[in-house]
mmCIF file with all atom_site columns, C-alpha atoms in Angstrom:
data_model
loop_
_atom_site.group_PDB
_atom_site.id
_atom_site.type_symbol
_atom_site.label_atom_id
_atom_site.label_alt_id
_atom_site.label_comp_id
_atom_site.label_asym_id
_atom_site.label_entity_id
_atom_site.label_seq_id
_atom_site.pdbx_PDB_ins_code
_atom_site.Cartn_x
_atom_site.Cartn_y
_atom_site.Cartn_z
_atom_site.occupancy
_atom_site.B_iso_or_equiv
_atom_site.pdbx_formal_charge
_atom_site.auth_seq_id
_atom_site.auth_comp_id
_atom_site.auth_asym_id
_atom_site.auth_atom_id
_atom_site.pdbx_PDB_model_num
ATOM 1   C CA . UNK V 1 1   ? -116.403 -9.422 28.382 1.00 0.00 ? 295 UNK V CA 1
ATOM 2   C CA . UNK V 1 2   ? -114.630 -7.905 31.204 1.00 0.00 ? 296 UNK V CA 1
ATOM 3   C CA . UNK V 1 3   ? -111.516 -7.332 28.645 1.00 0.00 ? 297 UNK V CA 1
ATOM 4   C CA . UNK V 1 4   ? -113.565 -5.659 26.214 1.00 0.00 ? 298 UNK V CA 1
ATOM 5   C CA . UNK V 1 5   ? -114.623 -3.397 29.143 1.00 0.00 ? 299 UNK V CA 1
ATOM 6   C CA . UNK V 1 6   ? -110.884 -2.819 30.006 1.00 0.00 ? 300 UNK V CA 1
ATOM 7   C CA . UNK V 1 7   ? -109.884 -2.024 26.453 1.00 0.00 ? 301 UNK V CA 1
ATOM 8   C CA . UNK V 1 8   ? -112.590 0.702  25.705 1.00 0.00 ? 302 UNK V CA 1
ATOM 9   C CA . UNK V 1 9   ? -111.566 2.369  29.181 1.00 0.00 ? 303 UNK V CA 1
ATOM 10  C CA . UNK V 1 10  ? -107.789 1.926  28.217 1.00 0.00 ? 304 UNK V CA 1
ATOM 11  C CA . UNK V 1 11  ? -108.486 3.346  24.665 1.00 0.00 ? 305 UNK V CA 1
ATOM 12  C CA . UNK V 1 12  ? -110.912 6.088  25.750 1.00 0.00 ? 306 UNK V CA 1
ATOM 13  C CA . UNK V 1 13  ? -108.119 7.096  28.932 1.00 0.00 ? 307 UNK V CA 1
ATOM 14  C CA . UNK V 1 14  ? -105.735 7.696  25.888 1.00 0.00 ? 308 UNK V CA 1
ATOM 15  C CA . UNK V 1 15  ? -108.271 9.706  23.226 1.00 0.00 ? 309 UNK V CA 1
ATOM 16  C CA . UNK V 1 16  ? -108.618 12.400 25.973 1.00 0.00 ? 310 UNK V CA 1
ATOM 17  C CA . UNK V 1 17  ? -105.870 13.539 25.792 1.00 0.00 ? 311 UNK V CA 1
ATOM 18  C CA . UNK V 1 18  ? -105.431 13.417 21.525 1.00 0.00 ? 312 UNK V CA 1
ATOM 19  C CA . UNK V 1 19  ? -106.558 17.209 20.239 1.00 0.00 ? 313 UNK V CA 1
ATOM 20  C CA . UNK V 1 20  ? -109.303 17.609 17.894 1.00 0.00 ? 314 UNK V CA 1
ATOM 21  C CA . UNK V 1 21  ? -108.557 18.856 14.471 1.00 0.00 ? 315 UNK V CA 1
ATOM 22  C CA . UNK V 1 22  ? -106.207 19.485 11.851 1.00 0.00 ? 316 UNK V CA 1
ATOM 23  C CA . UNK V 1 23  ? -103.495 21.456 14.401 1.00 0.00 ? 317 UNK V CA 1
ATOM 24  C CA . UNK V 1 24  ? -101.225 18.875 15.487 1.00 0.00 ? 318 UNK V CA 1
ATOM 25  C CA . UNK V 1 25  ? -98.725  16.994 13.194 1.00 0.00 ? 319 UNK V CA 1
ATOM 26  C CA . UNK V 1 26  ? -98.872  13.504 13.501 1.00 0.00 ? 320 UNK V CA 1
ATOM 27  C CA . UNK V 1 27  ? -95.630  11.281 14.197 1.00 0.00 ? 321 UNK V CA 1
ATOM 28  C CA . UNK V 1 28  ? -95.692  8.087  12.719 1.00 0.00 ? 322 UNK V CA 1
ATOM 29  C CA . UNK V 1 29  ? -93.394  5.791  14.756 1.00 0.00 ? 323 UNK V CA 1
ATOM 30  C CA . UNK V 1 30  ? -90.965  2.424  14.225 1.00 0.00 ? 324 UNK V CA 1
ATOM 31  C CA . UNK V 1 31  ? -90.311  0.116  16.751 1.00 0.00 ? 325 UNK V CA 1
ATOM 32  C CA . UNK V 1 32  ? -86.237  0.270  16.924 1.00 0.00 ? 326 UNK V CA 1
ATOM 33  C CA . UNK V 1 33  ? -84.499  -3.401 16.820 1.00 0.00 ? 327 UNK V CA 1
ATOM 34  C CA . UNK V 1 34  ? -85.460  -6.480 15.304 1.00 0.00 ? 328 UNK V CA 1
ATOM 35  C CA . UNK V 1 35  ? -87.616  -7.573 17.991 1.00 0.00 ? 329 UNK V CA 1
ATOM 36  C CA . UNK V 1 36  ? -91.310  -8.480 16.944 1.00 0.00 ? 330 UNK V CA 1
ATOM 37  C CA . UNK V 1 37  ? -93.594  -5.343 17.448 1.00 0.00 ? 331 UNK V CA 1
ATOM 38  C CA . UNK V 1 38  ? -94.428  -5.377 20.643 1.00 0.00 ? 332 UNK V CA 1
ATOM 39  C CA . UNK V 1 39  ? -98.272  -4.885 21.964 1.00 0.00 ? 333 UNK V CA 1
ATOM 40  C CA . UNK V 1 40  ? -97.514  -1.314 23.084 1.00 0.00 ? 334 UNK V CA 1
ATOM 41  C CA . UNK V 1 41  ? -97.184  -0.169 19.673 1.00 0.00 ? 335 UNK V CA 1
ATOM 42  C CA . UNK V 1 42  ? -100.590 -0.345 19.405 1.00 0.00 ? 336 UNK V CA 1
ATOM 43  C CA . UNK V 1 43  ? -101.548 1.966  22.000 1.00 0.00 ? 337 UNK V CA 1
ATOM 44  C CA . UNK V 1 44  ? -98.900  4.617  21.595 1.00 0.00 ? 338 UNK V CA 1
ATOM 45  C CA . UNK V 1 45  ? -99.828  8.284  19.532 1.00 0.00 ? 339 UNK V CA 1
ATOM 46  C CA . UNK V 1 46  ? -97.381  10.783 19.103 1.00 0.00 ? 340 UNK V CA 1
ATOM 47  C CA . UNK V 1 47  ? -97.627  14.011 17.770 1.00 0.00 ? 341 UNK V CA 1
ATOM 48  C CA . UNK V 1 48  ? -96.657  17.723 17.934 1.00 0.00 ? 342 UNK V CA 1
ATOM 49  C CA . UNK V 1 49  ? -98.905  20.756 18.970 1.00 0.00 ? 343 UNK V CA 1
ATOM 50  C CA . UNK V 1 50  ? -98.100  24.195 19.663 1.00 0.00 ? 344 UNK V CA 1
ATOM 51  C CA . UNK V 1 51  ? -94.096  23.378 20.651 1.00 0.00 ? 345 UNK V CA 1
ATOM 52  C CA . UNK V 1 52  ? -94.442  20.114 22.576 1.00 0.00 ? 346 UNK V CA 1
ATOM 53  C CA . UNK V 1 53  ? -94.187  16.732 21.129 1.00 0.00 ? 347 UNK V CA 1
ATOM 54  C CA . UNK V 1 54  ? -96.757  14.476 23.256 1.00 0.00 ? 348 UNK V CA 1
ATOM 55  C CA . UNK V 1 55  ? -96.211  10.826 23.585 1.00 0.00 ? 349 UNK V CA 1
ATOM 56  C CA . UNK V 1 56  ? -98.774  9.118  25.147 1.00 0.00 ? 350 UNK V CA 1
ATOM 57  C CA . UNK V 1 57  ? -98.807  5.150  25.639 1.00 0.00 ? 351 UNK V CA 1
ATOM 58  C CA . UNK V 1 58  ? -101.115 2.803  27.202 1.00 0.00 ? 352 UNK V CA 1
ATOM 59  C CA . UNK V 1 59  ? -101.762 2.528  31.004 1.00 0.00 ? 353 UNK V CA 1
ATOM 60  C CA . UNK V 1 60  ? -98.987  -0.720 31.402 1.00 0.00 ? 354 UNK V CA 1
ATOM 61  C CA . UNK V 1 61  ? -96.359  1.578  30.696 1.00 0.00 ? 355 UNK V CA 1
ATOM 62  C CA . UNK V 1 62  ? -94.892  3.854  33.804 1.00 0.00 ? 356 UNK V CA 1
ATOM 63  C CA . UNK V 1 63  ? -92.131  5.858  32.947 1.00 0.00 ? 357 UNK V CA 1
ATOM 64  C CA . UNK V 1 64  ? -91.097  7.194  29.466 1.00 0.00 ? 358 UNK V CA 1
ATOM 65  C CA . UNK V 1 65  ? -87.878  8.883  28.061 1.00 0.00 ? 359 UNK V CA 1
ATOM 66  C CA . UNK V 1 66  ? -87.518  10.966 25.060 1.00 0.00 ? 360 UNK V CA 1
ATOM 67  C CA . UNK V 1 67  ? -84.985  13.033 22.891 1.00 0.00 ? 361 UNK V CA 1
ATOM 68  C CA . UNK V 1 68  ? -86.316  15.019 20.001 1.00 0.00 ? 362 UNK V CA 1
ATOM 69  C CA . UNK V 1 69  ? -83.421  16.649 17.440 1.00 0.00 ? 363 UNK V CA 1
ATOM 70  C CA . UNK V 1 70  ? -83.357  19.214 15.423 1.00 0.00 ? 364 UNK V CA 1
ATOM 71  C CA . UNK V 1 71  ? -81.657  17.104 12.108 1.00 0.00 ? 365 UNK V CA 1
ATOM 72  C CA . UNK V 1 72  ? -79.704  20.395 10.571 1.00 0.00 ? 366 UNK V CA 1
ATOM 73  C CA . UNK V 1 73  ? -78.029  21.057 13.858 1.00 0.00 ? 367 UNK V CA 1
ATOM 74  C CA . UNK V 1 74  ? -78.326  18.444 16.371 1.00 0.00 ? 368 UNK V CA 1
ATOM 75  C CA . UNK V 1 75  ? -80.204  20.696 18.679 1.00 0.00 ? 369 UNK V CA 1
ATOM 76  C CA . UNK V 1 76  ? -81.458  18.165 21.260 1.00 0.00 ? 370 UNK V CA 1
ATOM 77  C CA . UNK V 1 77  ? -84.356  18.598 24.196 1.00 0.00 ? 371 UNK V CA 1
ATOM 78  C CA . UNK V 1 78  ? -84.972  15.750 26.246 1.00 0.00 ? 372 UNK V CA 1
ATOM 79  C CA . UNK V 1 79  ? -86.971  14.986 29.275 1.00 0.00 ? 373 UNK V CA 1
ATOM 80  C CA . UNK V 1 80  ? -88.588  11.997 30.651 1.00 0.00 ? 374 UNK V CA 1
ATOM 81  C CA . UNK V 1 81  ? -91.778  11.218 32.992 1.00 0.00 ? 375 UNK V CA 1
ATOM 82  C CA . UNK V 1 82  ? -92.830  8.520  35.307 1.00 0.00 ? 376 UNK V CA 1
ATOM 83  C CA . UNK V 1 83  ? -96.369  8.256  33.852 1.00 0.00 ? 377 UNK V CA 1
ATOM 84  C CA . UNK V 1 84  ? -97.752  6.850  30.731 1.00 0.00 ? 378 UNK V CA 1
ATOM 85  C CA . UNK V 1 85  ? -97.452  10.250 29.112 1.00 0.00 ? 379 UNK V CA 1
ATOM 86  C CA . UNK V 1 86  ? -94.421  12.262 28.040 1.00 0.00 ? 380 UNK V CA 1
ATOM 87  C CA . UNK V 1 87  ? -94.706  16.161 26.570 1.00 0.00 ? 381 UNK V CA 1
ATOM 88  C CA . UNK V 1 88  ? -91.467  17.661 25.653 1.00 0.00 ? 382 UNK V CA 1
ATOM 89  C CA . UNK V 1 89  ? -90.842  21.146 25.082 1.00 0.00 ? 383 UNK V CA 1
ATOM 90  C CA . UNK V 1 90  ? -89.156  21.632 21.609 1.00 0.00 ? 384 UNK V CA 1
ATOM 91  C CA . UNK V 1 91  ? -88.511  24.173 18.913 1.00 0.00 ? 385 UNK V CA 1
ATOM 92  C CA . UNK V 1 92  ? -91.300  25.570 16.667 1.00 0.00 ? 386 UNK V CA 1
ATOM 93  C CA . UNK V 1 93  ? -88.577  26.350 13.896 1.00 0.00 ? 387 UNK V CA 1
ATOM 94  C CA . UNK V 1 94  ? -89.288  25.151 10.708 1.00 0.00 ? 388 UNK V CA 1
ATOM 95  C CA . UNK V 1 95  ? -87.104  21.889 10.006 1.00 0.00 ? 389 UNK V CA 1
ATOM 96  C CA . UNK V 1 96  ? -86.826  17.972 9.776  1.00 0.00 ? 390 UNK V CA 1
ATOM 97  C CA . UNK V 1 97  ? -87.031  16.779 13.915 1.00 0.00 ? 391 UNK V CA 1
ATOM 98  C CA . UNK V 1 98  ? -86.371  12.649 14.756 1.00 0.00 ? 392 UNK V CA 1
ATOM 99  C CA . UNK V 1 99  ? -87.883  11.240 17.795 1.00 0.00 ? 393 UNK V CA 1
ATOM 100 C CA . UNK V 1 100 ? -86.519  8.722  19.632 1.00 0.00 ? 394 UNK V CA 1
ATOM 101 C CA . UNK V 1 101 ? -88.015  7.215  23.360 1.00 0.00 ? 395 UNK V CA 1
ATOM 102 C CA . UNK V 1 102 ? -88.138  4.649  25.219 1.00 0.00 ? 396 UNK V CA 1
ATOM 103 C CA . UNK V 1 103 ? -90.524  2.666  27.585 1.00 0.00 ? 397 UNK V CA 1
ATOM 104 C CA . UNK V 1 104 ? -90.716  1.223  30.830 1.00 0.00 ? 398 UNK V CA 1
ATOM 105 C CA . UNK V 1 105 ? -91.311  -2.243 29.476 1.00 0.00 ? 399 UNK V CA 1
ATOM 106 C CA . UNK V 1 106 ? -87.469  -1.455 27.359 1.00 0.00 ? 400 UNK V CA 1
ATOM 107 C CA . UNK V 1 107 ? -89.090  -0.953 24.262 1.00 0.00 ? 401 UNK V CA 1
ATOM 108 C CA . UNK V 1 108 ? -87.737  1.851  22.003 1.00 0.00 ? 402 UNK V CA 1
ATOM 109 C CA . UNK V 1 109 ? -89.136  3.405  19.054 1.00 0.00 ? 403 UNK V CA 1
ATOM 110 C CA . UNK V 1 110 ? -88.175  6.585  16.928 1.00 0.00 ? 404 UNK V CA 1
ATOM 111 C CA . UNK V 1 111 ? -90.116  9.069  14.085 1.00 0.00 ? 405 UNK V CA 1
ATOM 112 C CA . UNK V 1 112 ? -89.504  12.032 12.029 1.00 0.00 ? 406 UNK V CA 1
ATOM 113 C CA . UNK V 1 113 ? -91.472  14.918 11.608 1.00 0.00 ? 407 UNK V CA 1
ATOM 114 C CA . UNK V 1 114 ? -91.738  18.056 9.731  1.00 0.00 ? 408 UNK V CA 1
ATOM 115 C CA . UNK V 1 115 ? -92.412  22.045 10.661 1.00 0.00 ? 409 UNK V CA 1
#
């Protein structure tokens, strides 16, 4: 019982901060390696909004780094945070971005997206 009480706080921690409606693109992500998929795969949602790309994982994870580029260029913007949520400022040009991040447990995962 008391898990299912910590899971519905963990998930409901992480919808808060997931916008409502069709204005965000969604980043569909794979775990980098050949490691099993790890349990924090199941709590991470990425997407962009408005010229950030938000990554936001489940409360076990403390720090996060990212790198989003630009794939005709290899423009890159990169920052990092010591919470469970990362938002990077990045280009609103139209294009083909991949990104790539890592988490405080060591996993790493990466995803394209489109503008």
């Amino acid at each position: 019982m008391t898990l299912l009480i910590v899971l519905s706080i963990i998930s409901s921690s992480v919808l808060a901060f997931m916008p409502d409606g069709d204005e965000y693109t969604e980043i569909d992500i794979t775990s980098s390696g050949n490691s099993p998929r790890p349990r924090s795969i199941d709590q991470l949602h990425c997407y962009y909004l408005n010229g950030y790309v938000y990554i936001i994982s489940g409360n076990d994870i403390t720090s996060i780094n990212g790198t989003v580029t630009r794939l005709s260029d290899n423009m890159q913007w990169i920052d990092s945070s010591n919470s469970n949520i990362l938002q990077i400022s990045v280009s609103s040009d139209a294009g083909v971005y991949r990104l790539i991040f890592t988490l405080s447990d060591g996993s790493s995962y990466y995803g394209d997206y489109v503008l």
